[in-house]
């Protein structure tokens, strides 16, 4: 087709979004400090994508530099294929995925993906998974200095035991973190599952073994059926529920975990807007991750980051903590 | 419950079960047909356009026959860069209390360039036209969007249909909304002067999409419907062989076959391609979340070793090579 630009052509909304400088960055605006520390890593804003819900492809669609970090899809020690179709579906207020975490192993990640993450100018938090307690440290060692921090995805069935999640067993969490601590100085974040007997015990196990933060939480095991045939929609039958449906469940967990540990708690579950982020901050979170919301609105995480700054500016306050103190005093 | 209502409800219940059985049979037939059939095509010759997201004004939103709806969106960037067979992800706004979380993949049925304004007549922006059927919650909510509203759309996405240099004739096959998947190839063929025949297949003649588009693009149409049995696979295959072996000006087969709409049709196209010795490109569907290649939700039906991930429909497709496996 012949591309004829006309005077009626509008630039696309993406271009306008890039051009709109975030408020408060102009000269003369009061200083707002949204930075957050996780171990020895400082993020300029407490907003990042959730693992598996971001890729370097988004670099051209959103101003990634306005996020505090990127988080990769989980990297496993050995190459894995992924689950049969269908791998995802939508139900009211949530999506269910059983992608199965295809991975090309640390070497494949470093070859193909990492250079594209490194080009994005914000710290890359590499998510690492395993099916045995012993599988995590070798992957982190192989990734070495490439991760600005490591997020350990312990929502994986433990093949050393009866297949219950590693992350539902405080002793296994302790063992994983201790082993990883020996091979890296980079911050370690432990991403916990939802279905645990005591989130406080799990978070505490991570902290005591040397983790620098916990991420609460992963998606929740679920089983969607097709309306007409009443058969499982997902090739894997079971998948992980995410999106707005899980936010109240995760709010409770974040609240409980925040009271149990001193290290930062990163909230992940149904964050779509700055209000959701502030809800999580109000129960103790120090940062948030945005997952499912990014599929329909690729700019969702950037909007949350811009919104936090804007809210502080409007209130004439310098930080989210001051904003929450003001609200708490109402 | 009166006998009447009981009977009515029994009829409805039986219809429901029949629909469920039909859905299962179709899904299984498509899966079996695609087994071993498709592969990722060799690297694209030219560059693929950079996707953008846009807030596109709804210029037209109207019923097309009794089953489908047409949506014309103003998005100059996407209209100007989209390649034949590419698609968009459409973010569905909330409707009547229902909130749709995931964007819906939709083929770009037509691309129309912007028209510069004149003193007498205002110009129009570049547009894309989509046609969709109402399937479930997402498309039902989409149907409620008003003309004049803006819809968020991400695209153009995926790898589309490509004509080899020197192609002189093409056979396009579309069924149902799959006709929209191949119409972009008809647009390119018209622009390239490629002689094109298109099969428009569907359940009933009054539901067939694309007649007017084919007329506009100078594409010769062969209609095939379930109503008169002409869409039955063996009937259609025999008719296409006859058509190309006897009635075309040079009595030669097409240089390429492009297909979208059902796994069984992709196999039929591959069989014709093998018979004629010409390449076949087939467009597939998959449930999608990102449309960009990072969520890994849209696995293509390709068998791989357990340690290797197969191709992704959104990034490696939706258009793949279709070839009858050699046993
Ligand atoms: C590349 C591509 C191009 C497409 N082009 C068109 C088109 O031009 N016109 C048209 O009418 N339809 C098209 N489809 C199919 C369309 O995306 C689905 O009909 C639609 O997503 C159904 O959504 P729903 O909420 O109404 O259905 P539901 O069944 O309620 O949807 C539940 C979930 O399954 C997904 N889903 C269900 N059926 C399909 C399907 N067939 N393909 C992909 N995802 C599905 C939905 O996106 C949603 O995530 C295309 C699909 C793909 C992959
Ligand atoms: C498609 C998809 C893929 C995901 N992949 C991963 C993954 O590889 N590793 C991981 O730790 N979590 C993964 N998750 C879980 C998310 O990171 C997040 O914990 C969850 O979706 C809840 O957040 P949300 O409600 O904002 O989506 C995935 C989620 C989705 C929807
Ligand atoms: S839809 Fe996300 S990878 Fe294809």
XYZ file of C-alpha atoms and ligand atoms in Angstrom:
745
model
C 0.000 0.000 0.000
C 1.232 3.493 -0.757
C 1.816 5.415 2.422
C 0.333 8.856 1.932
C 0.562 11.041 4.978
C -2.087 13.702 5.039
C -2.703 16.818 7.042
C -5.400 14.938 8.909
C -2.965 12.332 10.195
C -2.483 12.248 13.938
C 0.660 10.943 15.549
C -0.182 7.735 17.436
C -1.062 7.907 21.122
C 2.137 6.054 22.003
C 4.204 8.908 20.595
C 2.201 11.416 22.647
C 2.680 9.299 25.793
C 6.461 9.272 25.322
C 6.443 13.016 24.728
C 4.433 13.838 27.859
C 7.226 14.440 30.334
C 6.217 13.126 33.735
C 4.936 15.925 35.922
C 7.246 17.315 38.523
C 10.396 16.760 36.552
C 10.318 20.347 35.257
C 12.695 22.844 36.818
C 11.302 24.471 39.929
C 8.970 21.636 40.916
C 9.302 20.556 44.566
C 11.505 17.512 45.043
C 9.604 14.242 45.300
C 11.653 11.242 46.314
C 10.048 7.970 45.318
C 13.231 5.950 45.526
C 13.317 2.647 47.322
C 16.246 0.505 48.449
C 16.301 -3.253 48.126
C 19.565 -4.406 49.651
C 22.287 -2.388 47.959
C 20.122 -1.586 44.929
C 18.301 1.754 44.737
C 15.319 2.030 42.400
C 14.302 5.575 41.442
C 10.636 4.631 41.654
C 8.928 1.733 43.443
C 7.155 0.405 40.353
C 8.275 -2.479 38.156
C 6.723 -5.120 35.923
C 5.852 -8.600 37.230
C 7.865 -11.551 35.978
C 6.446 -13.043 32.778
C 4.397 -9.917 32.067
C 7.183 -7.880 30.478
C 9.610 -8.277 27.625
C 12.182 -6.093 25.900
C 9.637 -5.812 23.058
C 7.958 -3.186 25.241
C 11.013 -0.937 25.017
C 9.597 0.705 21.898
C 6.058 0.946 23.276
C 6.606 2.560 26.676
C 9.244 4.780 28.303
C 10.801 1.940 30.307
C 13.218 4.423 31.920
C 10.311 5.671 34.031
C 10.090 2.263 35.763
C 12.269 1.405 38.740
C 13.504 -1.828 37.174
C 12.576 -4.533 34.734
C 11.926 -8.104 35.853
C 12.605 -10.976 33.472
C 10.569 -14.087 32.910
C 11.804 -16.882 35.170
C 15.044 -18.504 33.996
C 15.519 -22.187 34.851
C 18.752 -24.153 34.926
C 17.932 -26.367 31.994
C 16.034 -25.692 28.800
C 12.296 -26.355 29.027
C 9.570 -26.264 26.432
C 6.373 -25.043 28.057
C 2.837 -26.371 28.298
C 0.391 -27.527 25.608
C -2.332 -25.201 24.195
C -4.376 -23.440 25.381
C -1.922 -21.670 27.622
C -4.157 -18.878 28.851
C -7.711 -17.690 29.124
C -9.789 -15.017 30.750
C -12.492 -15.352 33.389
C -14.443 -12.506 35.024
C -11.941 -10.285 36.900
C -8.967 -12.518 36.214
C -6.833 -14.364 33.729
C -5.531 -17.882 34.127
C -2.238 -18.882 32.544
C -0.402 -22.159 32.281
C 2.440 -20.996 30.091
C 4.691 -23.472 31.915
C 7.675 -21.124 31.861
C 9.555 -22.051 28.707
C 13.225 -21.234 29.236
C 16.473 -21.660 27.361
C 18.552 -21.868 30.495
C 21.014 -19.232 31.744
C 23.249 -19.445 28.642
C 20.266 -19.000 26.325
C 19.045 -16.088 28.429
C 22.452 -14.373 28.365
C 22.833 -14.890 24.615
C 19.423 -13.904 23.389
C 17.547 -11.890 25.963
C 19.938 -10.181 28.316
C 21.493 -7.820 25.771
C 18.015 -6.519 25.004
C 17.237 -6.020 28.700
C 20.596 -4.347 29.280
C 19.777 -1.814 26.561
C 16.738 -0.626 28.526
C 18.750 1.594 30.948
C 17.023 0.503 34.167
C 18.268 -2.281 36.456
C 17.374 -5.804 35.310
C 16.048 -8.055 38.059
C 16.451 -11.603 36.812
C 13.839 -14.103 37.975
C 15.280 -17.547 38.672
C 13.377 -20.801 39.179
C 14.074 -24.397 40.086
C 12.373 -27.663 40.885
C 14.824 -28.678 43.579
C 16.325 -26.652 46.362
C 19.733 -27.284 44.808
C 18.776 -25.882 41.382
C 18.707 -22.149 42.187
C 22.288 -21.288 43.168
C 23.926 -22.686 40.002
C 21.637 -20.544 37.826
C 22.389 -17.404 39.820
C 26.103 -18.243 39.690
C 25.913 -18.667 35.918
C 24.153 -15.316 35.551
C 26.782 -13.698 37.774
C 26.929 -9.919 37.604
C 24.261 -9.638 34.920
C 21.350 -9.385 37.325
C 21.096 -6.102 39.235
C 19.146 -8.281 41.670
C 17.755 -11.821 41.659
C 14.125 -12.673 42.250
C 13.782 -16.301 43.305
C 10.535 -17.767 42.028
C 9.844 -20.448 44.629
C 6.291 -21.106 43.427
C 7.569 -24.254 41.775
C 6.739 -27.839 42.713
C 9.588 -29.336 44.755
C 10.637 -32.571 43.077
C 12.729 -33.521 46.095
C 9.570 -33.765 48.121
C 5.992 -34.580 47.232
C 5.656 -31.818 44.649
C 4.389 -29.163 47.058
C 5.767 -25.692 46.260
C 9.260 -24.989 47.514
C 7.885 -21.653 48.656
C 5.281 -23.181 50.926
C 7.986 -24.798 53.048
C 9.991 -22.370 55.233
C 12.853 -24.873 55.554
C 13.163 -25.163 51.781
C 13.046 -21.366 51.390
C 15.815 -21.058 53.953
C 17.942 -23.614 52.100
C 17.417 -21.972 48.700
C 18.256 -18.475 49.953
C 21.282 -19.627 51.941
C 22.692 -21.390 48.893
C 22.095 -18.410 46.603
C 23.554 -16.007 49.184
C 26.855 -17.883 48.860
C 27.132 -17.196 45.130
C 25.997 -13.573 44.791
C 26.369 -10.174 46.463
C 23.452 -8.867 44.484
C 20.139 -8.326 46.290
C 17.972 -11.436 46.628
C 14.200 -11.120 46.491
C 12.099 -14.188 47.279
C 8.796 -14.317 45.405
C 6.375 -16.263 47.555
C 3.359 -18.323 46.555
C -0.151 -17.536 47.802
C -1.111 -20.972 49.090
C 1.043 -21.217 52.201
C 0.185 -22.112 55.776
C 1.830 -18.951 57.136
C 3.119 -16.176 54.884
C 4.792 -14.645 57.944
C 6.838 -17.813 58.505
C 7.799 -17.966 54.816
C 8.830 -14.290 54.686
C 10.753 -14.637 57.930
C 12.571 -17.721 56.641
C 13.673 -15.701 53.611
C 14.815 -12.754 55.737
C 16.720 -14.899 58.231
C 18.510 -16.760 55.452
C 19.772 -13.478 54.016
C 17.189 -12.266 51.500
C 16.989 -8.511 50.875
C 13.287 -8.430 50.039
C 10.227 -10.583 49.499
C 7.740 -10.330 46.673
C 4.169 -11.180 47.641
C 2.833 -12.970 45.664
C 2.665 -15.225 42.651
C -0.536 -16.220 40.816
C -3.013 -18.582 42.505
C -3.636 -22.150 41.255
C -6.995 -22.314 39.474
C -8.934 -24.441 36.993
C -11.113 -22.819 34.341
C -13.710 -24.863 32.412
C -15.130 -24.079 28.980
C -18.712 -22.834 29.172
C -20.190 -25.063 26.514
C -18.216 -28.279 26.775
C -17.485 -28.129 30.523
C -13.999 -29.390 29.781
C -10.753 -27.803 30.990
C -9.785 -24.853 28.791
C -6.088 -25.077 29.549
C -3.944 -27.774 28.007
C -2.350 -28.169 31.424
C -5.832 -28.260 33.105
C -4.542 -26.066 35.947
C -3.095 -22.573 35.678
C -2.325 -19.490 37.746
C -5.041 -16.918 38.412
C -3.926 -13.281 38.272
C -5.470 -9.843 37.854
C -7.977 -7.807 39.896
C -9.633 -10.948 41.307
C -6.579 -11.731 43.442
C -5.910 -8.261 44.858
C -7.842 -8.634 48.160
C -6.194 -12.010 48.747
C -2.735 -10.595 48.152
C -3.462 -7.451 50.215
C -3.955 -9.668 53.243
C -0.719 -11.513 52.562
C 1.255 -8.293 52.076
C -0.166 -6.960 55.310
C 0.828 -10.123 57.194
C 4.277 -10.350 55.606
C 5.043 -6.674 56.242
C 4.398 -7.128 59.935
C 6.687 -10.146 60.069
C 9.851 -8.821 58.412
C 12.033 -5.710 58.277
C 13.144 -6.192 54.650
C 11.065 -4.522 51.915
C 7.915 -6.275 50.760
C 7.162 -5.926 47.057
C 3.441 -6.336 46.384
C 2.300 -8.148 43.262
C -1.311 -9.015 42.470
C -3.933 -7.076 40.568
C -2.161 -3.707 40.490
C -3.750 -1.688 37.690
C -3.745 1.889 38.954
C -2.066 4.280 41.345
C -4.927 3.599 43.794
C -4.069 -0.096 43.847
C -0.427 0.773 44.481
C -1.341 3.116 47.348
C -3.566 0.390 48.840
C -0.570 -1.923 48.945
C 1.728 0.786 50.319
C -0.816 1.486 53.051
C -0.587 -2.104 54.334
C 3.186 -2.094 54.364
C 4.508 -2.677 50.842
C 7.597 -0.739 49.739
C 7.203 -1.345 46.010
C 4.693 -2.831 43.565
C 4.825 -4.996 40.465
C 2.340 -4.728 37.619
C 1.481 -7.918 35.729
C -1.815 -8.709 34.010
C -2.786 -5.025 33.641
C 0.032 -4.504 31.131
C -1.476 -6.807 28.522
C -4.455 -4.551 27.842
C -2.579 -1.348 28.673
C 1.138 -1.716 27.959
C 1.732 1.656 29.652
C -0.059 0.626 32.897
C 3.116 0.377 35.019
C 4.457 3.706 33.745
C 1.094 5.283 34.528
C 1.286 3.980 38.104
C 4.796 5.448 38.463
C 3.706 8.785 37.001
C 0.589 8.727 39.187
C 2.565 8.252 42.422
C 4.739 11.260 41.654
C 1.697 13.300 40.696
C -0.145 12.415 43.905
C 2.800 13.546 46.024
C 3.089 16.768 44.059
C -0.607 17.569 44.317
C -0.460 17.077 48.087
C 2.734 19.123 48.218
C 4.552 16.239 49.888
C 7.963 14.762 49.220
C 7.329 11.030 49.534
C 4.753 8.266 49.539
C 5.349 7.764 53.261
C 4.318 11.369 53.978
C 1.286 10.939 51.729
C 0.180 7.843 53.630
C 0.779 9.548 56.994
C -1.469 12.375 55.857
C -4.175 9.909 54.846
C -3.801 7.891 58.054
C -4.318 11.048 60.117
C -7.718 11.757 58.517
C -43.374 -26.528 35.019
C -45.994 -26.983 32.304
C -45.491 -29.632 29.644
C -44.964 -26.884 27.043
C -42.159 -25.172 28.869
C -40.634 -28.519 29.748
C -40.609 -29.475 26.069
C -39.149 -26.142 25.094
C -36.447 -26.452 27.674
C -35.679 -29.998 26.574
C -35.283 -28.758 23.010
C -32.997 -25.961 24.148
C -31.008 -28.373 26.298
C -30.570 -30.775 23.396
C -29.463 -27.897 21.163
C -26.925 -26.884 23.769
C -25.511 -30.379 23.929
C -25.399 -30.602 20.158
C -23.497 -27.297 20.016
C -21.035 -28.561 22.620
C -20.506 -31.780 20.672
C -20.082 -29.821 17.446
C -17.539 -27.481 19.081
C -15.568 -30.469 20.289
C -15.656 -32.266 16.955
C -14.478 -29.125 15.133
C -11.690 -28.445 17.620
C -10.490 -32.031 17.419
C -10.650 -32.099 13.609
C -8.691 -28.837 13.392
C -6.066 -30.047 15.835
C -5.669 -33.326 13.946
C -5.473 -31.476 10.622
C -2.727 -29.178 11.872
C -0.657 -31.996 13.362
C 2.724 -31.904 11.661
C 1.450 -29.446 9.071
C 2.961 -26.093 9.889
C 6.420 -24.646 10.266
C 7.956 -21.215 10.712
C 8.772 -19.579 7.404
C 12.285 -18.595 6.415
C 13.332 -15.118 7.518
C 11.237 -12.287 6.141
C 12.923 -10.393 3.291
C 12.021 -6.872 4.377
C 11.669 -5.301 7.807
C 8.584 -5.782 9.946
C 6.864 -2.562 11.004
C 7.388 -1.356 14.570
C 4.157 -1.892 16.528
C 2.613 1.069 18.328
C -0.403 1.492 20.567
C -2.918 4.096 19.662
C -6.198 5.568 20.860
C -8.187 5.105 17.699
C -11.492 6.812 17.014
C -14.314 4.479 16.010
C -15.489 5.817 12.655
C -17.843 2.980 11.712
C -19.334 0.219 13.879
C -22.205 -1.606 12.250
C -23.649 -5.064 11.743
C -22.547 -7.054 8.700
C -25.265 -9.583 8.001
C -26.672 -11.338 11.041
C -23.445 -12.715 12.499
C -20.719 -10.131 12.230
C -19.819 -6.529 12.982
C -17.607 -4.131 11.097
C -15.313 -1.752 12.960
C -13.413 1.011 11.168
C -10.750 2.673 13.317
C -8.784 5.836 12.608
C -5.141 5.036 13.204
C -2.834 6.477 10.604
C 0.343 4.865 11.903
C -1.116 1.359 11.900
C -2.951 1.835 8.590
C 0.221 3.038 6.898
C 2.585 0.398 8.226
C 0.476 -2.791 8.487
C 1.406 -5.654 6.203
C -1.033 -8.159 4.688
C -2.202 -10.728 7.250
C -0.991 -8.811 10.290
C -3.299 -8.290 13.255
C -3.971 -5.911 16.132
C -4.718 -6.394 19.822
C -7.897 -4.546 20.703
C -8.438 -3.407 24.284
C -12.129 -3.785 25.082
C -13.576 -1.017 27.284
C -15.860 -1.943 30.213
C -19.472 -2.507 29.224
C -22.577 -2.904 31.366
C -20.590 -3.716 34.493
C -18.436 -6.316 32.737
C -14.706 -5.643 32.626
C -12.560 -7.305 30.008
C -8.947 -7.785 31.092
C -7.129 -9.182 28.101
C -7.015 -7.487 24.732
C -8.521 -9.459 21.828
C -6.547 -10.326 18.684
C -8.253 -9.271 15.448
C -7.042 -9.504 11.860
C -6.683 -6.305 9.872
C -9.284 -6.898 7.178
C -8.623 -3.704 5.188
C -6.051 -0.891 5.307
C -6.947 2.475 3.829
C -4.460 5.274 3.432
C -5.167 8.785 4.592
C -6.652 11.108 2.025
C -5.289 14.623 2.027
C -7.861 17.346 2.485
C -8.711 19.840 -0.262
C -10.271 23.269 0.116
C -13.634 21.686 -0.744
C -13.365 18.485 1.215
C -11.732 17.649 4.542
C -9.179 14.865 4.463
C -9.547 11.541 6.255
C -6.966 9.833 8.419
C -5.583 6.399 7.637
C -7.976 3.666 8.784
C -8.046 -0.026 9.494
C -11.167 -2.118 9.127
C -11.837 -5.161 11.308
C -14.772 -7.570 11.102
C -15.598 -9.743 14.066
C -18.101 -12.304 15.230
C -19.584 -12.278 18.714
C -18.161 -15.296 20.494
C -18.039 -14.630 24.222
C -17.693 -11.918 26.858
C -15.000 -9.915 25.095
C -16.621 -9.607 21.697
C -20.028 -9.048 23.341
C -18.619 -6.065 25.249
C -16.873 -4.854 22.107
C -20.208 -4.771 20.289
C -21.420 -2.093 22.741
C -18.732 0.431 21.740
C -20.267 3.557 20.185
C -19.208 5.344 17.020
C -17.087 8.313 18.046
C -15.594 6.523 21.061
C -11.888 5.732 21.150
C -10.566 2.202 21.301
C -7.062 1.403 22.362
C -5.356 -0.714 19.751
C -1.842 -2.160 19.552
C -0.327 -3.111 16.223
C 0.476 -3.954 13.558
C 1.524 -7.339 14.944
C 2.913 -10.635 13.747
C 4.217 -11.962 10.515
C 1.734 -11.804 7.664
C 1.347 -13.177 4.144
C 4.132 -12.524 1.667
C 4.207 -12.873 -2.097
C 7.450 -14.131 -3.615
C 8.925 -11.843 -6.237
C 7.496 -12.715 -9.617
C 4.287 -14.330 -8.330
C 1.671 -13.864 -11.037
C -1.356 -15.631 -9.598
C -2.701 -16.595 -6.202
C -5.439 -18.673 -4.624
C -6.761 -17.292 -1.351
C -9.057 -19.354 0.871
C -10.983 -17.884 3.787
C -13.725 -19.279 5.956
C -15.974 -17.281 8.298
C -14.060 -14.433 9.908
C -10.945 -16.103 8.540
C -11.815 -14.295 5.308
C -10.593 -11.144 7.103
C -7.289 -12.849 7.789
C -6.537 -13.198 4.064
C -8.162 -10.043 2.668
C -4.944 -8.079 3.217
C -3.243 -10.463 0.811
C -5.966 -9.663 -1.756
C -5.180 -5.955 -1.289
C -1.471 -6.576 -1.887
C -2.214 -8.826 -4.853
C -4.358 -6.110 -6.418
C -1.592 -3.540 -5.923
C 1.012 -5.933 -7.375
C -1.126 -6.938 -10.345
C -1.311 -10.570 -9.183
C -4.287 -12.440 -10.636
C -6.276 -13.671 -7.656
C -9.066 -16.110 -6.966
C -10.571 -16.218 -3.500
C -12.711 -18.884 -1.909
C -15.270 -17.359 0.429
C -16.460 -20.184 2.658
C -19.113 -20.092 5.372
C -22.183 -21.769 6.749
C -24.806 -19.909 4.745
C -24.614 -17.760 1.595
C -26.164 -14.719 3.287
C -23.378 -14.787 5.887
C -20.418 -14.737 3.526
C -18.017 -11.874 4.154
C -15.832 -10.164 1.598
C -17.957 -10.139 -1.572
C -17.824 -6.342 -1.910
C -14.117 -6.238 -1.034
C -13.313 -8.808 -3.698
C -15.335 -6.878 -6.264
C -13.474 -3.682 -5.374
C -10.105 -5.413 -5.574
C -10.829 -7.252 -8.811
C -10.627 -10.657 -7.147
C -12.502 -13.544 -8.699
C -14.768 -15.197 -6.096
C -15.693 -18.835 -5.581
C -18.387 -19.235 -2.941
C -18.571 -22.350 -0.815
C -21.238 -22.906 1.809
C -22.313 -25.623 4.197
C -25.899 -24.976 3.091
C -25.424 -26.491 -0.380
C -22.526 -28.740 0.568
C -20.026 -26.876 -1.607
C -17.778 -26.174 1.388
C -17.293 -29.885 2.109
C -13.581 -30.529 1.937
C -13.515 -33.137 -0.818
C -16.059 -31.221 -2.912
C -14.119 -27.983 -2.561
C -10.778 -29.640 -3.319
C -12.149 -31.239 -6.496
C -13.678 -27.967 -7.596
C -10.436 -26.057 -7.053
C -8.419 -28.618 -8.994
C -10.896 -28.337 -11.863
C -10.939 -24.594 -11.671
C -7.211 -24.205 -11.977
C -6.624 -27.047 -14.353
C -9.305 -26.140 -16.834
C -10.719 -22.668 -16.580
C -7.880 -20.260 -15.882
C -6.559 -18.379 -18.919
C -3.282 -20.296 -18.999
C -4.757 -23.437 -17.463
C -2.081 -23.384 -14.810
C -2.232 -23.667 -11.040
C -1.736 -20.561 -8.869
C 1.790 -19.602 -7.807
C 0.845 -19.573 -4.136
C -2.034 -20.607 -1.848
C -2.920 -18.528 1.216
C -5.494 -19.712 3.738
C -7.163 -18.653 6.987
C -10.160 -19.912 8.905
C -9.828 -23.521 10.015
C -7.191 -26.191 10.533
C -8.967 -28.520 8.139
C -8.839 -25.846 5.426
C -5.127 -25.304 6.024
C -4.640 -29.018 5.414
C -6.786 -28.921 2.299
C -4.677 -25.996 1.032
C -1.489 -27.911 1.813
C -2.792 -30.913 -0.112
C -3.573 -28.703 -3.102
C -0.145 -27.082 -2.762
C 1.504 -30.509 -2.812
C -0.597 -31.530 -5.832
C 0.328 -28.373 -7.736
C 3.852 -28.088 -6.379
C 3.344 -24.563 -5.017
C 3.948 -23.074 -1.554
C 1.121 -22.667 0.960
C 0.872 -20.059 3.710
C -1.676 -20.577 6.500
C -2.801 -18.117 9.167
C -3.549 -19.586 12.618
C -5.283 -18.470 15.800
C -4.232 -18.841 19.419
C -5.303 -17.410 22.742
C -3.105 -14.374 23.340
C -2.268 -11.924 26.105
C 0.538 -9.670 24.846
C 0.543 -10.169 21.071
C 4.180 -9.081 21.089
C 6.093 -12.270 21.861
C 6.969 -12.017 25.552
C 4.158 -13.744 27.474
C 4.611 -17.093 25.701
C 0.868 -17.678 25.870
C 0.255 -18.386 22.190
C 2.093 -21.621 21.442
C 1.639 -22.759 17.841
C 0.583 -26.383 17.268
C 4.056 -27.660 16.472
C 5.450 -30.723 18.226
C 8.838 -30.185 19.749
C 11.226 -31.921 22.046
C 10.196 -31.401 25.703
C 13.174 -29.104 26.266
C 12.519 -26.854 23.269
C 9.799 -24.262 23.018
C 7.893 -24.306 19.741
C 7.018 -21.226 17.707
C 4.663 -18.520 18.963
C 1.628 -17.599 16.879
C 1.916 -13.861 17.608
C 5.607 -13.467 16.834
C 6.534 -16.289 14.428
C 3.068 -16.194 12.823
C 0.128 -15.900 12.634
C 1.096 -16.931 9.092
C 3.129 -20.131 8.797
C 4.218 -22.435 6.014
C 1.820 -25.371 5.605
C 3.196 -28.553 4.109
C 1.871 -32.116 4.144
C 4.288 -34.056 6.343
C 6.326 -36.698 4.551
C 5.679 -40.034 6.235
C -4.310 -13.461 14.828
C -5.779 -13.547 15.101
C -6.673 -12.882 14.298
C -8.040 -12.942 14.543
N -8.872 -12.260 13.728
C -10.188 -12.276 13.958
C -11.070 -11.541 13.115
O -10.657 -10.862 12.171
N -12.393 -11.581 13.392
C -12.882 -12.310 14.450
O -14.093 -12.319 14.660
N -12.074 -13.025 15.239
C -10.733 -13.021 15.024
N -9.906 -13.741 15.857
C -10.501 -14.499 16.966
C -10.861 -13.562 18.122
O -9.671 -13.103 18.734
C -11.715 -14.305 19.144
O -12.939 -14.600 18.571
C -11.944 -13.478 20.416
O -10.735 -13.328 21.124
C -12.985 -14.113 21.303
O -13.095 -13.356 22.473
P -14.379 -13.512 23.414
O -14.099 -12.843 24.695
O -15.581 -13.027 22.701
O -14.523 -15.074 23.568
P -14.284 -15.996 24.854
O -14.360 -17.388 24.380
O -15.142 -15.588 25.978
O -12.787 -15.640 25.214
C -12.086 -16.202 26.303
C -10.596 -16.071 26.045
O -10.205 -16.926 24.983
C -9.669 -16.189 23.898
N -10.193 -16.739 22.636
C -11.383 -17.381 22.455
N -11.505 -17.769 21.171
C -10.390 -17.357 20.527
C -9.926 -17.464 19.193
N -10.643 -18.047 18.240
N -8.726 -16.943 18.887
C -7.977 -16.342 19.825
N -8.368 -16.217 21.112
C -9.554 -16.714 21.458
C -10.128 -14.767 24.128
O -9.252 -13.832 23.539
C -10.148 -14.683 25.628
O -8.850 -14.469 26.138
C -8.531 -13.699 15.637
C -7.635 -14.381 16.458
C -6.277 -14.309 16.201
C -5.331 -15.043 17.081
C 1.318 -14.813 31.386
C 1.961 -14.782 32.731
C 3.240 -15.305 32.895
C 3.855 -15.309 34.142
N 5.111 -15.806 34.258
C 5.740 -15.765 35.474
C 7.070 -16.217 35.621
O 7.732 -16.638 34.665
N 7.619 -16.164 36.860
C 6.964 -15.668 37.949
O 7.534 -15.610 39.048
N 5.696 -15.216 37.833
C 5.074 -15.267 36.629
N 3.776 -14.797 36.516
C 3.083 -14.273 37.698
C 3.188 -12.759 37.753
O 4.523 -12.337 37.849
C 2.409 -12.179 38.940
O 2.922 -12.725 40.138
C 0.924 -12.490 38.881
O 0.467 -12.379 37.560
C 0.106 -11.584 39.789
O 0.202 -10.221 39.425
P -0.912 -9.479 38.515
O -2.229 -9.728 39.159
O -0.510 -8.040 38.490
O -0.830 -10.108 37.180
C 3.163 -14.785 35.267
C 1.870 -14.257 35.102
C 1.270 -14.244 33.861
C -0.100 -13.657 33.736
S 0.561 -13.514 22.842
Fe 2.180 -13.147 24.219
S 3.752 -14.312 23.305
Fe 2.177 -14.447 21.844
